[in-house]
Amino acid sequence: QRLTRNRDKESSPHILPDGSILYTTGGDGYSSIALMDADGGNRRMVVDSPGYDWGARLSADGTALVFTSDMSGRDSIYRLDWEMPPGNSEPRLLVEGMWGYLAAR
């Protein structure tokens, strides 16, 4: 079953414990990290910096999202706190910032 149908290039899907899917989406000059329900619905941006963001993975315990981005001018790995509430409710980013993430040191 095809889950996405738009002009953007979409890749690197990662299925989360609740069945939702993290993936990279983008076009010429940018890419972002998005999340959608298992059926392809309810698409929303998770990381959207002014550059390329890709390769998102959720930690085994579900508390951190790691991804690669060139937002600093070179490819670096970033981490943001993440919470998957019980049941099938919306995951929450637990940090605030210009784009909803913090750089790891």
mmCIF file with all atom_site columns, N, CA and C in Angstrom, residues 19-55:
data_model
loop_
_atom_site.group_PDB
_atom_site.id
_atom_site.type_symbol
_atom_site.label_atom_id
_atom_site.label_alt_id
_atom_site.label_comp_id
_atom_site.label_asym_id
_atom_site.label_entity_id
_atom_site.label_seq_id
_atom_site.pdbx_PDB_ins_code
_atom_site.Cartn_x
_atom_site.Cartn_y
_atom_site.Cartn_z
_atom_site.occupancy
_atom_site.B_iso_or_equiv
_atom_site.pdbx_formal_charge
_atom_site.auth_seq_id
_atom_site.auth_comp_id
_atom_site.auth_asym_id
_atom_site.auth_atom_id
_atom_site.pdbx_PDB_model_num
ATOM 1   N N  . GLY A 1 19 ? 3.059  2.288  15.942 1.00 0.00 ? 19 GLY A N  1
ATOM 2   C CA . GLY A 1 19 ? 2.682  2.072  14.553 1.00 0.00 ? 19 GLY A CA 1
ATOM 3   C C  . GLY A 1 19 ? 2.817  3.294  13.672 1.00 0.00 ? 19 GLY A C  1
ATOM 4   N N  . SER A 1 20 ? 2.966  4.481  14.259 1.00 0.00 ? 20 SER A N  1
ATOM 5   C CA . SER A 1 20 ? 3.162  5.681  13.443 1.00 0.00 ? 20 SER A CA 1
ATOM 6   C C  . SER A 1 20 ? 4.533  5.612  12.768 1.00 0.00 ? 20 SER A C  1
ATOM 7   N N  . ILE A 1 21 ? 4.737  6.434  11.755 1.00 0.00 ? 21 ILE A N  1
ATOM 8   C CA . ILE A 1 21 ? 5.935  6.343  10.926 1.00 0.00 ? 21 ILE A CA 1
ATOM 9   C C  . ILE A 1 21 ? 6.651  7.682  10.865 1.00 0.00 ? 21 ILE A C  1
ATOM 10  N N  . LEU A 1 22 ? 7.916  7.685  11.259 1.00 0.00 ? 22 LEU A N  1
ATOM 11  C CA . LEU A 1 22 ? 8.813  8.833  11.068 1.00 0.00 ? 22 LEU A CA 1
ATOM 12  C C  . LEU A 1 22 ? 9.425  8.690  9.689  1.00 0.00 ? 22 LEU A C  1
ATOM 13  N N  . TYR A 1 23 ? 9.618  9.788  8.967  1.00 0.00 ? 23 TYR A N  1
ATOM 14  C CA . TYR A 1 23 ? 10.238 9.689  7.651  1.00 0.00 ? 23 TYR A CA 1
ATOM 15  C C  . TYR A 1 23 ? 10.835 11.034 7.259  1.00 0.00 ? 23 TYR A C  1
ATOM 16  N N  . THR A 1 24 ? 11.687 11.007 6.247  1.00 0.00 ? 24 THR A N  1
ATOM 17  C CA . THR A 1 24 ? 12.288 12.219 5.702  1.00 0.00 ? 24 THR A CA 1
ATOM 18  C C  . THR A 1 24 ? 11.474 12.655 4.502  1.00 0.00 ? 24 THR A C  1
ATOM 19  N N  . THR A 1 25 ? 11.169 13.938 4.425  1.00 0.00 ? 25 THR A N  1
ATOM 20  C CA . THR A 1 25 ? 10.433 14.487 3.299  1.00 0.00 ? 25 THR A CA 1
ATOM 21  C C  . THR A 1 25 ? 11.101 15.775 2.853  1.00 0.00 ? 25 THR A C  1
ATOM 22  N N  . GLY A 1 26 ? 11.109 16.035 1.559  1.00 0.00 ? 26 GLY A N  1
ATOM 23  C CA . GLY A 1 26 ? 11.746 17.266 1.101  1.00 0.00 ? 26 GLY A CA 1
ATOM 24  C C  . GLY A 1 26 ? 11.769 17.390 -0.404 1.00 0.00 ? 26 GLY A C  1
ATOM 25  N N  . GLY A 1 27 ? 12.449 18.447 -0.836 1.00 0.00 ? 27 GLY A N  1
ATOM 26  C CA . GLY A 1 27 ? 12.587 18.740 -2.246 1.00 0.00 ? 27 GLY A CA 1
ATOM 27  C C  . GLY A 1 27 ? 13.955 19.321 -2.505 1.00 0.00 ? 27 GLY A C  1
ATOM 28  N N  . ASP A 1 28 ? 14.066 20.132 -3.532 1.00 0.00 ? 28 ASP A N  1
ATOM 29  C CA . ASP A 1 28 ? 15.345 20.746 -3.865 1.00 0.00 ? 28 ASP A CA 1
ATOM 30  C C  . ASP A 1 28 ? 15.718 21.779 -2.815 1.00 0.00 ? 28 ASP A C  1
ATOM 31  N N  . GLY A 1 29 ? 16.854 21.590 -2.156 1.00 0.00 ? 29 GLY A N  1
ATOM 32  C CA . GLY A 1 29 ? 17.360 22.571 -1.215 1.00 0.00 ? 29 GLY A CA 1
ATOM 33  C C  . GLY A 1 29 ? 16.942 22.398 0.227  1.00 0.00 ? 29 GLY A C  1
ATOM 34  N N  . TYR A 1 30 ? 16.147 21.388 0.540  1.00 0.00 ? 30 TYR A N  1
ATOM 35  C CA . TYR A 1 30 ? 15.735 21.193 1.929  1.00 0.00 ? 30 TYR A CA 1
ATOM 36  C C  . TYR A 1 30 ? 15.231 19.767 2.130  1.00 0.00 ? 30 TYR A C  1
ATOM 37  N N  . SER A 1 31 ? 15.243 19.317 3.341  1.00 0.00 ? 31 SER A N  1
ATOM 38  C CA . SER A 1 31 ? 14.496 18.127 3.747  1.00 0.00 ? 31 SER A CA 1
ATOM 39  C C  . SER A 1 31 ? 14.149 18.282 5.219  1.00 0.00 ? 31 SER A C  1
ATOM 40  N N  . SER A 1 32 ? 13.074 17.661 5.624  1.00 0.00 ? 32 SER A N  1
ATOM 41  C CA . SER A 1 32 ? 12.557 17.758 6.986  1.00 0.00 ? 32 SER A CA 1
ATOM 42  C C  . SER A 1 32 ? 12.195 16.367 7.476  1.00 0.00 ? 32 SER A C  1
ATOM 43  N N  . ILE A 1 33 ? 11.918 16.272 8.761  1.00 0.00 ? 33 ILE A N  1
ATOM 44  C CA . ILE A 1 33 ? 11.492 15.008 9.348  1.00 0.00 ? 33 ILE A CA 1
ATOM 45  C C  . ILE A 1 33 ? 10.022 15.145 9.730  1.00 0.00 ? 33 ILE A C  1
ATOM 46  N N  . ALA A 1 34 ? 9.232  14.196 9.274  1.00 0.00 ? 34 ALA A N  1
ATOM 47  C CA . ALA A 1 34 ? 7.790  14.243 9.502  1.00 0.00 ? 34 ALA A CA 1
ATOM 48  C C  . ALA A 1 34 ? 7.329  12.949 10.169 1.00 0.00 ? 34 ALA A C  1
ATOM 49  N N  . LEU A 1 35 ? 6.098  12.975 10.627 1.00 0.00 ? 35 LEU A N  1
ATOM 50  C CA . LEU A 1 35 ? 5.474  11.836 11.284 1.00 0.00 ? 35 LEU A CA 1
ATOM 51  C C  . LEU A 1 35 ? 4.085  11.669 10.691 1.00 0.00 ? 35 LEU A C  1
ATOM 52  N N  . MET A 1 36 ? 3.683  10.427 10.451 1.00 0.00 ? 36 MET A N  1
ATOM 53  C CA . MET A 1 36 ? 2.327  10.157 9.973  1.00 0.00 ? 36 MET A CA 1
ATOM 54  C C  . MET A 1 36 ? 1.794  8.923  10.677 1.00 0.00 ? 36 MET A C  1
ATOM 55  N N  . ASP A 1 37 ? 0.480  8.797  10.666 1.00 0.00 ? 37 ASP A N  1
ATOM 56  C CA . ASP A 1 37 ? -0.153 7.608  11.216 1.00 0.00 ? 37 ASP A CA 1
ATOM 57  C C  . ASP A 1 37 ? 0.190  6.406  10.343 1.00 0.00 ? 37 ASP A C  1
ATOM 58  N N  . ALA A 1 38 ? -0.054 5.219  10.842 1.00 0.00 ? 38 ALA A N  1
ATOM 59  C CA . ALA A 1 38 ? 0.275  3.988  10.128 1.00 0.00 ? 38 ALA A CA 1
ATOM 60  C C  . ALA A 1 38 ? -0.413 3.892  8.770  1.00 0.00 ? 38 ALA A C  1
ATOM 61  N N  . ASP A 1 39 ? -1.569 4.530  8.621  1.00 0.00 ? 39 ASP A N  1
ATOM 62  C CA . ASP A 1 39 ? -2.300 4.479  7.355  1.00 0.00 ? 39 ASP A CA 1
ATOM 63  C C  . ASP A 1 39 ? -1.921 5.608  6.400  1.00 0.00 ? 39 ASP A C  1
ATOM 64  N N  . GLY A 1 40 ? -0.938 6.440  6.773  1.00 0.00 ? 40 GLY A N  1
ATOM 65  C CA . GLY A 1 40 ? -0.499 7.552  5.931  1.00 0.00 ? 40 GLY A CA 1
ATOM 66  C C  . GLY A 1 40 ? -1.216 8.857  6.222  1.00 0.00 ? 40 GLY A C  1
ATOM 67  N N  . GLY A 1 41 ? -2.181 8.848  7.106  1.00 0.00 ? 41 GLY A N  1
ATOM 68  C CA . GLY A 1 41 ? -2.921 10.060 7.445  1.00 0.00 ? 41 GLY A CA 1
ATOM 69  C C  . GLY A 1 41 ? -2.259 10.859 8.556  1.00 0.00 ? 41 GLY A C  1
ATOM 70  N N  . ASN A 1 42 ? -2.825 12.009 8.848  1.00 0.00 ? 42 ASN A N  1
ATOM 71  C CA . ASN A 1 42 ? -2.394 12.867 9.956  1.00 0.00 ? 42 ASN A CA 1
ATOM 72  C C  . ASN A 1 42 ? -0.903 13.200 9.894  1.00 0.00 ? 42 ASN A C  1
ATOM 73  N N  . ARG A 1 43 ? -0.449 13.657 8.743  1.00 0.00 ? 43 ARG A N  1
ATOM 74  C CA . ARG A 1 43 ? 0.961  14.001 8.553  1.00 0.00 ? 43 ARG A CA 1
ATOM 75  C C  . ARG A 1 43 ? 1.289  15.310 9.254  1.00 0.00 ? 43 ARG A C  1
ATOM 76  N N  . ARG A 1 44 ? 2.438  15.334 9.963  1.00 0.00 ? 44 ARG A N  1
ATOM 77  C CA . ARG A 1 44 ? 2.871  16.561 10.630 1.00 0.00 ? 44 ARG A CA 1
ATOM 78  C C  . ARG A 1 44 ? 4.393  16.605 10.711 1.00 0.00 ? 44 ARG A C  1
ATOM 79  N N  . MET A 1 45 ? 4.927  17.816 10.701 1.00 0.00 ? 45 MET A N  1
ATOM 80  C CA . MET A 1 45 ? 6.369  18.022 10.775 1.00 0.00 ? 45 MET A CA 1
ATOM 81  C C  . MET A 1 45 ? 6.859  17.834 12.203 1.00 0.00 ? 45 MET A C  1
ATOM 82  N N  . VAL A 1 46 ? 8.020  17.203 12.346 1.00 0.00 ? 46 VAL A N  1
ATOM 83  C CA . VAL A 1 46 ? 8.651  17.012 13.644 1.00 0.00 ? 46 VAL A CA 1
ATOM 84  C C  . VAL A 1 46 ? 9.891  17.888 13.747 1.00 0.00 ? 46 VAL A C  1
ATOM 85  N N  . VAL A 1 47 ? 10.720 17.883 12.710 1.00 0.00 ? 47 VAL A N  1
ATOM 86  C CA . VAL A 1 47 ? 11.919 18.728 12.645 1.00 0.00 ? 47 VAL A CA 1
ATOM 87  C C  . VAL A 1 47 ? 11.911 19.410 11.290 1.00 0.00 ? 47 VAL A C  1
ATOM 88  N N  . ASP A 1 48 ? 12.006 20.733 11.296 1.00 0.00 ? 48 ASP A N  1
ATOM 89  C CA . ASP A 1 48 ? 11.947 21.498 10.054 1.00 0.00 ? 48 ASP A CA 1
ATOM 90  C C  . ASP A 1 48 ? 12.901 22.680 10.157 1.00 0.00 ? 48 ASP A C  1
ATOM 91  N N  . SER A 1 49 ? 14.193 22.424 10.025 1.00 0.00 ? 49 SER A N  1
ATOM 92  C CA . SER A 1 49 ? 15.191 23.491 10.103 1.00 0.00 ? 49 SER A CA 1
ATOM 93  C C  . SER A 1 49 ? 15.453 24.040 8.701  1.00 0.00 ? 49 SER A C  1
ATOM 94  N N  . PRO A 1 50 ? 16.198 25.133 8.582  1.00 0.00 ? 50 PRO A N  1
ATOM 95  C CA . PRO A 1 50 ? 16.464 25.713 7.256  1.00 0.00 ? 50 PRO A CA 1
ATOM 96  C C  . PRO A 1 50 ? 17.617 24.993 6.560  1.00 0.00 ? 50 PRO A C  1
ATOM 97  N N  . GLY A 1 51 ? 17.427 23.765 6.201  1.00 0.00 ? 51 GLY A N  1
ATOM 98  C CA . GLY A 1 51 ? 18.471 22.980 5.542  1.00 0.00 ? 51 GLY A CA 1
ATOM 99  C C  . GLY A 1 51 ? 17.996 21.556 5.363  1.00 0.00 ? 51 GLY A C  1
ATOM 100 N N  . TYR A 1 52 ? 18.926 20.624 5.465  1.00 0.00 ? 52 TYR A N  1
ATOM 101 C CA . TYR A 1 52 ? 18.609 19.211 5.310  1.00 0.00 ? 52 TYR A CA 1
ATOM 102 C C  . TYR A 1 52 ? 18.571 18.520 6.669  1.00 0.00 ? 52 TYR A C  1
ATOM 103 N N  . ASP A 1 53 ? 17.460 17.878 6.987  1.00 0.00 ? 53 ASP A N  1
ATOM 104 C CA . ASP A 1 53 ? 17.280 17.063 8.188  1.00 0.00 ? 53 ASP A CA 1
ATOM 105 C C  . ASP A 1 53 ? 16.875 15.673 7.707  1.00 0.00 ? 53 ASP A C  1
ATOM 106 N N  . TRP A 1 54 ? 17.508 14.628 8.223  1.00 0.00 ? 54 TRP A N  1
ATOM 107 C CA . TRP A 1 54 ? 17.185 13.290 7.751  1.00 0.00 ? 54 TRP A CA 1
ATOM 108 C C  . TRP A 1 54 ? 17.638 12.228 8.750  1.00 0.00 ? 54 TRP A C  1
ATOM 109 N N  . GLY A 1 55 ? 17.231 10.973 8.468  1.00 0.00 ? 55 GLY A N  1
ATOM 110 C CA . GLY A 1 55 ? 17.703 9.817  9.211  1.00 0.00 ? 55 GLY A CA 1
ATOM 111 C C  . GLY A 1 55 ? 17.222 9.725  10.640 1.00 0.00 ? 55 GLY A C  1
#
